[in-house]
Structure formats: C-alpha cells, structure tokens
Coordinates of C-alpha atoms in Angstrom, one line a residue:
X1 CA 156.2 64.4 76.4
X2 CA 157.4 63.2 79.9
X3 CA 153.8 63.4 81.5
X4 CA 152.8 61.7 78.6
X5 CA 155.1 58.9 79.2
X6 CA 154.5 58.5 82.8
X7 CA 150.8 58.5 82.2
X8 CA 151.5 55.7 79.3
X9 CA 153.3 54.0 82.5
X10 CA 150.6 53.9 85.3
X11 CA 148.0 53.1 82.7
X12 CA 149.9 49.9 81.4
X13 CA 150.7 48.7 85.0
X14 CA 146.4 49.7 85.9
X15 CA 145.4 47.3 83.0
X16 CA 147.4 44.5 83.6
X17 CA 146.9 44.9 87.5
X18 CA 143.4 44.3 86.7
X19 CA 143.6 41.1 84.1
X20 CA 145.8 39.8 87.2
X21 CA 143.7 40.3 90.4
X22 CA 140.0 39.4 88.5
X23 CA 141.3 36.3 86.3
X24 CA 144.3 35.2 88.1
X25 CA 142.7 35.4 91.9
X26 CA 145.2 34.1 94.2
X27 CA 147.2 32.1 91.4
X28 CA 149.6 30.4 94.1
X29 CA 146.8 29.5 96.9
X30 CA 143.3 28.6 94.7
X31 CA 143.0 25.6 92.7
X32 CA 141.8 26.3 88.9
X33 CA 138.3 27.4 89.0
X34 CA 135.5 25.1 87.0
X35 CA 135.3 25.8 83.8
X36 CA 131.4 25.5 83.7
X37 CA 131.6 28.5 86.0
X38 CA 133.8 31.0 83.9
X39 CA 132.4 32.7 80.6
X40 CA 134.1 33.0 77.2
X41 CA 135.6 36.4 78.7
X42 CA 137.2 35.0 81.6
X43 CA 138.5 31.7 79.7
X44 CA 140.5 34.1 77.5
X45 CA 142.7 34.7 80.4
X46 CA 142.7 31.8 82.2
X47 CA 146.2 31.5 80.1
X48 CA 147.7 34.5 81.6
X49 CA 146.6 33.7 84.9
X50 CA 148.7 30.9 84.7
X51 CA 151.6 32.5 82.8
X52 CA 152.1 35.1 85.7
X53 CA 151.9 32.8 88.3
X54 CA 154.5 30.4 87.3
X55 CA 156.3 33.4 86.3
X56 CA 155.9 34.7 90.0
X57 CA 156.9 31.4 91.9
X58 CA 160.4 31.0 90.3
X59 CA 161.2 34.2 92.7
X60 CA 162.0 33.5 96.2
X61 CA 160.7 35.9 98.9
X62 CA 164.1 37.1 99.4
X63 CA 164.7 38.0 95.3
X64 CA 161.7 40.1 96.3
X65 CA 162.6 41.7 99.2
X66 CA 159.4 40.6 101.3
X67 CA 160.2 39.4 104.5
X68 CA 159.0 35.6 105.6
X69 CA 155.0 35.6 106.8
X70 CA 153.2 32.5 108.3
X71 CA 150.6 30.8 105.8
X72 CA 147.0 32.7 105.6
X73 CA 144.1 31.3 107.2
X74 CA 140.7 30.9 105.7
X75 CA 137.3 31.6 105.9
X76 CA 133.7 30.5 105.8
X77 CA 132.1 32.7 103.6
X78 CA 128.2 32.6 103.2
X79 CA 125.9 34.6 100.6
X80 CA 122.5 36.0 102.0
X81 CA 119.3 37.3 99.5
X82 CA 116.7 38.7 101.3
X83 CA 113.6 39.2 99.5
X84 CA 110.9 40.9 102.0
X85 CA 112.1 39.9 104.8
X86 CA 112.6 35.7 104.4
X87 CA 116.4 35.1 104.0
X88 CA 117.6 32.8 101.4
X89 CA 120.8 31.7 102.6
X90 CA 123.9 30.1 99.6
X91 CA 126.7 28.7 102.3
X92 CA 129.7 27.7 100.7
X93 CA 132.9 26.3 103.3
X94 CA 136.2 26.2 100.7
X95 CA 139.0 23.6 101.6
X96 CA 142.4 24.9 101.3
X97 CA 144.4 22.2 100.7
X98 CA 145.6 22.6 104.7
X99 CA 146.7 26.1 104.3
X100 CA 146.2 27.5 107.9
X101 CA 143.3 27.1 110.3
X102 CA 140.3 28.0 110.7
X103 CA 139.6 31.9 112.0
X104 CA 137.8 32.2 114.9
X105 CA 134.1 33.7 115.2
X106 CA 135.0 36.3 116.7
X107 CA 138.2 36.9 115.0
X108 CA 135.6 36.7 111.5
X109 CA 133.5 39.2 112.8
X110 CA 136.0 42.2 113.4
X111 CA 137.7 41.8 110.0
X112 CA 134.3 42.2 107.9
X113 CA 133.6 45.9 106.3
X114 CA 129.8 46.8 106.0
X115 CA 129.0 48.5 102.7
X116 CA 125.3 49.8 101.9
X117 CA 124.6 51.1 97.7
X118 CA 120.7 51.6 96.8
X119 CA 120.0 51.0 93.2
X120 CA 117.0 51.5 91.4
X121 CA 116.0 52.0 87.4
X122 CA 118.8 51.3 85.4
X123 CA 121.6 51.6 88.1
X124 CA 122.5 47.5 87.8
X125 CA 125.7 48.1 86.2
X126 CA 126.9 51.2 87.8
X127 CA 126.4 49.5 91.5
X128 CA 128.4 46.4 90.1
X129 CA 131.2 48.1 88.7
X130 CA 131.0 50.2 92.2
X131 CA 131.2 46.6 94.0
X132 CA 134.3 45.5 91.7
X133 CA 136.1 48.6 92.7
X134 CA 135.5 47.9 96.3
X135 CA 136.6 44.1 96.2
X136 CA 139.6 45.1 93.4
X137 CA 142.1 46.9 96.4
X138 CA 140.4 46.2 99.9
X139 CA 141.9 44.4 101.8
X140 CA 139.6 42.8 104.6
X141 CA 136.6 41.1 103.5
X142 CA 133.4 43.1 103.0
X143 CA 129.5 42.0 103.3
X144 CA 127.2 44.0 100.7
X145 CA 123.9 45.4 101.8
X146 CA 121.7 46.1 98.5
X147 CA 119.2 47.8 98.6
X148 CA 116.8 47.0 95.5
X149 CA 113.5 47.5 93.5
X150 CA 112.2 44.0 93.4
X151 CA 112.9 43.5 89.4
X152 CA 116.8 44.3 90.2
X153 CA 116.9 41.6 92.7
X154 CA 117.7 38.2 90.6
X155 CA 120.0 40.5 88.2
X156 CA 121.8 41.1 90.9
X157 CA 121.7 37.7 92.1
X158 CA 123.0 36.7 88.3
X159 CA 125.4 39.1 87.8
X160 CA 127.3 38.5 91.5
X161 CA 127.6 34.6 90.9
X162 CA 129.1 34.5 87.5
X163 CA 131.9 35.9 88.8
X164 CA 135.0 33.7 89.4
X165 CA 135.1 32.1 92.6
X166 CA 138.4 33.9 93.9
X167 CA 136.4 37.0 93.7
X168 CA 132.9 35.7 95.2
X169 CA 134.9 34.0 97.8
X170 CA 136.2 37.4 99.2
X171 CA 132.4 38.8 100.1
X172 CA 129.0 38.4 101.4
X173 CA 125.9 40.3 100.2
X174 CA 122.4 40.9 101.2
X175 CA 119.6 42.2 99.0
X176 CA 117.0 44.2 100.3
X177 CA 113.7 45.5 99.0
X178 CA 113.1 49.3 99.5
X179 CA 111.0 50.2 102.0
X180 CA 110.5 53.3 104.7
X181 CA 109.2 53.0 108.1
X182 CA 107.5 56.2 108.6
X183 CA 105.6 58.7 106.4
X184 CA 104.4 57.8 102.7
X185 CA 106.4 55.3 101.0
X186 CA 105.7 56.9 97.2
X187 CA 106.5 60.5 98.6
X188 CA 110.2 59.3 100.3
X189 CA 110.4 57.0 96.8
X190 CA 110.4 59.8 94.6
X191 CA 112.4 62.5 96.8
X192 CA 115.1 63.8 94.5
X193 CA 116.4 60.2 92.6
X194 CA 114.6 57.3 92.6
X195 CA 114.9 55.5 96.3
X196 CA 117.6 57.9 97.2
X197 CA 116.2 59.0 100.6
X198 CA 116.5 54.8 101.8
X199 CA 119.7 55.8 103.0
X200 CA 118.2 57.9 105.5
X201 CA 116.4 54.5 107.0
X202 CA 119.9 52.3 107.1
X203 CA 120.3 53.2 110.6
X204 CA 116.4 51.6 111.3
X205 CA 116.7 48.5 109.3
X206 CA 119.8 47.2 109.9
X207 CA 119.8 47.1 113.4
X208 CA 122.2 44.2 113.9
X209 CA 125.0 45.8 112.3
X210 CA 127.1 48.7 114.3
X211 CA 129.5 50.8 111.7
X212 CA 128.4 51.0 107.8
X213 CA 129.7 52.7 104.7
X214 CA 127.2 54.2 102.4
X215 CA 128.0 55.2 98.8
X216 CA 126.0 56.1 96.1
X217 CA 126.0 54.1 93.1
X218 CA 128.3 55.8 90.6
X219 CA 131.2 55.8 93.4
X220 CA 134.4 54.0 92.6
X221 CA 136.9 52.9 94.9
X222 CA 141.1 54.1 93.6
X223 CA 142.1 52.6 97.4
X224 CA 141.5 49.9 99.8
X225 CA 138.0 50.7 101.1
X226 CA 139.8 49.3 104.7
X227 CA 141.8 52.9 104.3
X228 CA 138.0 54.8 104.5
X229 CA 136.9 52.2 107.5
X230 CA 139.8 53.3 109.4
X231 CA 138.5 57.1 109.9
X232 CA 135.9 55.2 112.3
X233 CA 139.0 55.4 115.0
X234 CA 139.3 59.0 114.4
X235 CA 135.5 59.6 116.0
X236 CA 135.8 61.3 119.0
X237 CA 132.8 60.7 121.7
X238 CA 129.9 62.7 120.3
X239 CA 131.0 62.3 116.6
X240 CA 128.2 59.5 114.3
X241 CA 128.6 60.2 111.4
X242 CA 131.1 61.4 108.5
X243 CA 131.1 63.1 105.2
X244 CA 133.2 65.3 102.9
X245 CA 132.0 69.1 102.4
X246 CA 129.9 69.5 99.5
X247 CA 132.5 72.1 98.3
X248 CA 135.9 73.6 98.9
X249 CA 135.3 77.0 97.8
X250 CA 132.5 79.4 99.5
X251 CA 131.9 81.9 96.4
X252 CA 131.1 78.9 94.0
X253 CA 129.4 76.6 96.2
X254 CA 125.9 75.4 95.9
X255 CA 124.8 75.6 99.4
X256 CA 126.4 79.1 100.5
X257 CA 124.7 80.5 97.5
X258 CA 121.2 78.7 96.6
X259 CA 120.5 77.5 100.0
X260 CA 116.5 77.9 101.6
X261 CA 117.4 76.1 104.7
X262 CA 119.9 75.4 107.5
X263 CA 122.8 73.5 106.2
X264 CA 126.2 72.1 107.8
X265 CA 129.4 74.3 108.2
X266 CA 130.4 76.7 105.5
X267 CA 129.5 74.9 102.2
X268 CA 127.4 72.1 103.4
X269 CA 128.2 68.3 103.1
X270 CA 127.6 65.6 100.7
X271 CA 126.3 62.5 101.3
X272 CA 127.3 60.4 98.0
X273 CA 130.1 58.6 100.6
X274 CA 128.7 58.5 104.2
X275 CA 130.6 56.9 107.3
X276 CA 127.8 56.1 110.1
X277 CA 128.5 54.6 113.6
X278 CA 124.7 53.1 113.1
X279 CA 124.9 51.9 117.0
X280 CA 125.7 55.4 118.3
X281 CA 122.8 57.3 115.5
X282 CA 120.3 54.9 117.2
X283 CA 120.7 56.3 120.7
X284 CA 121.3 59.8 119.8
X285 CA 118.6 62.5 120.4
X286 CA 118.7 64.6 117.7
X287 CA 118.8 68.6 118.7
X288 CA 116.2 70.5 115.7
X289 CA 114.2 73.7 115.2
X290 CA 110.7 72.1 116.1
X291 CA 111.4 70.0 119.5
X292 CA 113.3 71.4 122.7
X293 CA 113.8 67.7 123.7
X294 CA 115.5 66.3 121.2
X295 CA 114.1 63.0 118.3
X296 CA 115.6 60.1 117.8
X297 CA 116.8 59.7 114.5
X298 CA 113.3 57.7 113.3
X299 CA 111.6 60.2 114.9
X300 CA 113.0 63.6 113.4
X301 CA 113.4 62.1 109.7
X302 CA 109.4 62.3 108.9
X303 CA 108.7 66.1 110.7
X304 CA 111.8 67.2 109.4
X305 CA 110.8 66.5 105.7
X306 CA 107.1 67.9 106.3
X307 CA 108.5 71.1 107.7
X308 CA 111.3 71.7 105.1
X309 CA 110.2 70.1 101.7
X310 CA 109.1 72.8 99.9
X311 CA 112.6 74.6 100.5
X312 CA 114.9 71.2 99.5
X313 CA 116.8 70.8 96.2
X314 CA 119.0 67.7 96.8
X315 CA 116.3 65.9 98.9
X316 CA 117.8 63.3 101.5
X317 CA 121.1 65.0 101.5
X318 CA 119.4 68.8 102.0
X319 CA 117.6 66.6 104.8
X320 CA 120.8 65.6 106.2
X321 CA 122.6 69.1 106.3
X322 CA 119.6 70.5 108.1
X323 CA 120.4 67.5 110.3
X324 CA 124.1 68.4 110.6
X325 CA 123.3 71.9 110.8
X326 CA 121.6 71.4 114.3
X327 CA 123.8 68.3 115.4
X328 CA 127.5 69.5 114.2
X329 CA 129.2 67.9 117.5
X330 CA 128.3 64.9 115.9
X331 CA 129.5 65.2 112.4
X332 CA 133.6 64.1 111.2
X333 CA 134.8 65.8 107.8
X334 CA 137.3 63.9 105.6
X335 CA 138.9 65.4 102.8
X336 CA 138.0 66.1 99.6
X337 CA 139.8 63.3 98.3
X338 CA 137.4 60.9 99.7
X339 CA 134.3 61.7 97.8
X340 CA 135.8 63.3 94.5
X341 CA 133.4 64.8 92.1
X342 CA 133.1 67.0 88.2
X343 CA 133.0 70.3 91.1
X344 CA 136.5 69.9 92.0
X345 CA 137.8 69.6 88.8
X346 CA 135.6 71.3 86.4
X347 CA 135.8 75.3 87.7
X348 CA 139.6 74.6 87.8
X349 CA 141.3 72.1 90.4
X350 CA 140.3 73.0 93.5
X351 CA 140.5 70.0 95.7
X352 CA 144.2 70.6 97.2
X353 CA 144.2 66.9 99.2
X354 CA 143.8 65.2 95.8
X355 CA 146.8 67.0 93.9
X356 CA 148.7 65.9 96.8
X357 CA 147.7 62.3 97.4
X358 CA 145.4 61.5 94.5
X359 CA 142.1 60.8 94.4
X360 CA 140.7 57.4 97.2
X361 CA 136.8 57.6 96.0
X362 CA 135.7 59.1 92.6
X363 CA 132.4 60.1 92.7
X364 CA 130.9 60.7 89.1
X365 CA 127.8 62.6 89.9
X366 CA 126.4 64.8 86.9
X367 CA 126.2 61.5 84.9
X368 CA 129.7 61.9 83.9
X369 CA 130.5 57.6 83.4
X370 CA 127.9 57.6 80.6
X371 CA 128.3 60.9 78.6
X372 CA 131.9 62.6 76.8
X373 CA 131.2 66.1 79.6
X374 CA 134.0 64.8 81.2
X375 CA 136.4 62.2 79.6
X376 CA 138.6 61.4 82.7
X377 CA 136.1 60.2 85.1
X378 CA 134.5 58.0 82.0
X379 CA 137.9 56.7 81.5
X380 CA 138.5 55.3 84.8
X381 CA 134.7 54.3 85.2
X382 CA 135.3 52.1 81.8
X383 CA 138.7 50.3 83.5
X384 CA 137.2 49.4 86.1
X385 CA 133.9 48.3 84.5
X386 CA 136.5 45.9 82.3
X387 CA 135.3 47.5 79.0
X388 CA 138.7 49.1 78.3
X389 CA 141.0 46.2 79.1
X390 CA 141.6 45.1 75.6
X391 CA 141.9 48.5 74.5
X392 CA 145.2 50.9 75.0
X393 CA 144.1 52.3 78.2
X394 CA 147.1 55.1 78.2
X395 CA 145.6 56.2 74.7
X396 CA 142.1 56.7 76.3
X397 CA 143.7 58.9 79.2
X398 CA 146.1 60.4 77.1
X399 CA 142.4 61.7 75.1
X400 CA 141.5 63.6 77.8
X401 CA 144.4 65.7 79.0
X402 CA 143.4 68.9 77.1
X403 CA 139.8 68.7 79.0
X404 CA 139.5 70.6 82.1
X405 CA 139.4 67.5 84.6
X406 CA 142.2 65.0 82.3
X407 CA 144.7 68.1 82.3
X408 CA 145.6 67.0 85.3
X409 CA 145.8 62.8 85.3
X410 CA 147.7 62.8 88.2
X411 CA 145.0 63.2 90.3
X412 CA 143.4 60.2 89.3
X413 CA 146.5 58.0 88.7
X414 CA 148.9 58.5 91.7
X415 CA 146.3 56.2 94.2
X416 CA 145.4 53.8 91.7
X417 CA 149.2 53.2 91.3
X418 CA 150.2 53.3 95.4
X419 CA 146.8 51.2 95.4
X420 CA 148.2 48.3 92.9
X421 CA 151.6 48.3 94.6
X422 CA 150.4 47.7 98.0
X423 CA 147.4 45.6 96.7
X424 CA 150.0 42.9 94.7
X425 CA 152.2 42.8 97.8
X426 CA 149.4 41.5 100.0
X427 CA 147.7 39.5 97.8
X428 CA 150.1 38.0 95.2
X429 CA 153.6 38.6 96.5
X430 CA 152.9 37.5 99.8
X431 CA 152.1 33.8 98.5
X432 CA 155.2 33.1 97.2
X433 CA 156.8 30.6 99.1
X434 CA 160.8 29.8 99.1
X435 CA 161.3 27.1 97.4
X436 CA 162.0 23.5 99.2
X437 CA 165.9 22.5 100.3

C-alpha cells in the first residue's frame, strides 16, 4: 500500500510538471503567446498557465528559500532546414521587455548542446516525443540535427512549429536528407533498420560541429540532457567516443554468446545513446585487422563493412564494436542508467546504477512504446508523448507493477522526480521576483 502511495505521489507531481513547463513556458518572463499559433489542445490550458503563475508570484524568493539571482539574459535563436544541401534559414530575435542583455557570440556558442536522431518510415512521432523529452528538463539550449527521408522533412517542419513559442524559442534544428559518402547508398540504407548506419557518417557531414550526442529514435530523456553532455569533461586524451555496455551480465548477453566477430570489452556496447568528440574521430587513425597503418574514420567504415557483413547481426552498431574492439583507448563507458533498455529489466533487474539513482535515458528498443510486452516503458513513453495527461497517470503505473519491468517503478520514477525538482527551480522558481517596497 505505501509504494502504492508514493507511486500515486510522483505520478501526480510528473503530470502536472508537464501541463506547467509545455503550456505555461516561463509564465513570469513571456508575454501570452498568439492565439492563432496555439491549437484547441494548448488553449485548454492556457487557463492553468495563468492560474499557476499568479499563484507562484504572490511568493517572495525568501517564502521559497531561493536565494536572490540577477535577471536572465536572452537569446537570438534561429531555425535552419536543409533540404540537399541549400539552407532555408526561419530567424526569429524575441524582445524581452528589457530583461537582461544581449549574450555574447561567443558566450552563445558554448552553452548550445548538439543532438543528432535519424528517422525514417514511420518514426515521426517517436523522434518528436524523443525531442520533447530533451527540451522538457535540459537546461542549456540544444540545436537538433535531423536526419530524414525527404517525405519526413515538411512533417517535421509542421510538427516543430505548432509548438508554443516558449518551447520553439528554447532550440534550433537542422534537417538533413540521408545520404553516405562512400560505398553503395541502398546497401548502407537497408543495413539492419532503415537509415540506421547514417550515424556512422555524423562525424563526415557535420564537420563544423565538434562534440555531438546521438540517440536513436525511441530514447527518452528522465534528466537534463546537459547532465549526459557533461561526461564530455570526463574524456581523458585518447578517449572519442562513449557508450554504455550492451549488457551487464556475461552469461545472458548477446554479444559474449552469439557473437561472429570482434566486439568491445566483455559484453560489447550499444550504440542507441552515443557521445562523440566529432573533432577528435576526424583526426584519429583508426587501428583494424586489415591495415598496419591505421584509416581514418571515412576510410575504415566502407572495408570494414565488406570484410565483416556476412558475420553482423546489429549492423552499424556490430560495425562499431569491431571498431571499439581494435580502438578500446579510445572508448568512455557510462553506466547503465544512461541508455536503459527491456534487457535490464526483463531477465530480472539487473542494472544496479539504475536502482540506485533511477533511470537518466530510457531506451525502448524491442518496440516496447507501441505494444503491452512491457507496460512501464509504454507508460512513460505515453507521458511524455502528452497522450496520458488527461488521464490518471498513477493508475496507468500503478497497472504495471505485477509485470517484470513495473515491479519495480522506482527505477523509472526517482530521476523524473529529482528531474522536475531541479527543473522548476531553474525555470519557474527562479523568475519570481520580490515584490516592490
């Protein structure tokens, strides 16, 4: 009865968190947004947006124990859609009523987070609800590289600017079409998911930008994705690249046991969440089984697949263990935590960082958003898609604790609250200014 209670709890405080940061914005700082902009969904809480926030201002700083901060600055925040190569640019400068100046350019440039997602077929929806997750608890501002089949391109387009302007003011996106600068285009297309192996070409196309995060489409983000960018520090000299092992346990994972080629460390690696230092993969010679000298990474990617592709599985990723396998100087390992998935869950928990901290990134491989195998992951996939916010959300969790990942809801519930907490300090709390003498 307790855990059912304290589930009942977190759940309450998740939905409302989330009417509060995607309706409400920055009640305190942003003037009302136009109404032309706003759909019939986000009209129905325009009310509570403004409920809260008057709610909120009748508090001084010190009835909420935050101590005095100096007014935020702002930003100029510009949209870019690249369609082939020719840049579309949307520039938008926001006025803010004299809060602050101006950031500098340079200032700008080191608070921006690089995200890559590839999406093709019917992955629209799953790669927004990944970008609402990201923008929901980070707290720096993040620029979106989307990598797209060309009929994907203006839904994404439509679906990123009908969202309220607090939210599209916080980010900057590219789309890009999917292309692969060496071998056959149809071959890469088609290895293991459709346009999956484009991540191994991030490092080649985006050459103008240094550090990236890669996730794969049905990733959500339970804390600030600034939390993940911060293992870029932990890189010592020869380290590139990061992932989490592809699982905890030896006996029962895929790689120890199925494997027909080289493969990283004891259990492999999975690539769903990848950290790349993009600058340092481009001047790396890669070490490998078929050159003494070394490749580049452009180089080695094409040979590598020729030699090995009748012994792959996973496709791109197998590519990158073999990778990884040769290279392991240059790898980081981050917890479990970071790329949770059905494996550490559904054989029994088995992902120790998680029952301590709770999970930061849930990764719903297997298909597990859009089927009942595993009711948890579907559950949090539906909050944060907004499908469940005018529905008891505890009741929905509360479903799946007799299934083998929801018997234990703390692992997906303990982040998502410290997340919230922290979140509302910075971006609601904070605004509250004491009121004139």
């Amino acid at each position: 009865m307790r855990i059912h209670c304290k589930i009942v709890v977190i759940a309450v405080c998740f939905g409302v968190f989330l009417l509060l940061y995607f309706f409400g914005g920055n009640a305190a700082d942003d003037p009302p947004l136009k109404e032309v902009e706003e759909d019939n969904y986000f009209r129905k809480f325009s009310g509570l947006r403004n409920n809260v926030a008057s709610k909120l201002t009748k508090k001084t700083p010190d009835e909420l124990h935050i101590p005095h901060k100096q007014p935020l600055t702002y930003r100029k925040v510009s949209k870019v859609a690249s369609r082939g190569g020719n840049a579309i640019a949307k520039s938008r400068q926001r006025s803010d009523m004299g809060v602050g100046r101006p950031a500098s350019k340079r200032a700008r440039a080191e608070e921006v987070m690089h995200l890559a997602v590839v999406a093709c077929g019917n992955r629209l929806d799953e790669t927004l609800t990944m970008v609402k997750s990201a923008l929901l608890f980070s707290i720096k501002s993040i620029k979106f590289h989307i990598f797209a089949e060309d009929p994907l391109t203006s839904q994404f387009e439509k679906g990123l600017s009908q969202w309220p302007h607090a939210i599209t003011n916080k980010f900057q996106y590219s789309i890009y079409p999917i292309t692969f600068s060496v071998g056959n285009a149809e071959e890469w297309k088609k290895l293991f998911k459709p346009c999956a192996a484009q991540r191994l070409f991030l490092p080649v196309i985006l050459k103008d930008v240094d550090s990236l995060l890669y996730v794969d489409t049905d990733v959500l983000f339970l804390r600030p994705m600034d939390d993940m960018w911060s293992f870029l520090k932990a890189f010592n000299t020869t380290q590139l690249a990061a992932m989490a092992p592809e699982h905890e346990i030896p006996k029962i994972g895929w790689y120890s046991r199925f494997a027909r080629h080289p493969f990283y460390g004891v259990t492999g690696v999975n690539s769903g969440v990848m950290l790349m230092n993009l600058t340092r993969i481009r001047s790396t010679l890669f070490k490998n089984s078929m050159i003494p000298s070394g490749l580049s990474w452009e180089d080695l990617l094409h040979p590598l697949y020729q030699k090995y592709k009748n012994h792959i599985t996973w496709g791109d990723q197998d590519l990158l263990n073999i990778i990884f396998h040769y290279n392991s100087e240059c790898l980081y390992t981050f917890p479990c935590q970071w790329n949770y998935r059905p494996d550490h869950c559904m054989y029994g928990s088995n992902c120790k960082g998680a029952e301590e901290e709770g999970v930061s990134i849930l990764h719903g491989n297997r298909g597990v958003y859009h089927d009942d195998k595993q009711p948890a992951f579907k559950v949090v996939y539906d909050a944060c898609n907004g499908s469940s916010l005018f529905y008891p959300l505890q009741t929905k969790f509360l479903d799946t604790v007799n299934t083998l990942c929801g018997r234990i809801p703390q692992v997906f519930l303990k982040q998502v609250e410290k997340s919230m907490r922290t979140v509302y300090e910075k971006k609601v709390v904070r605004h509250v200014r004491p009121p004139p003498k």
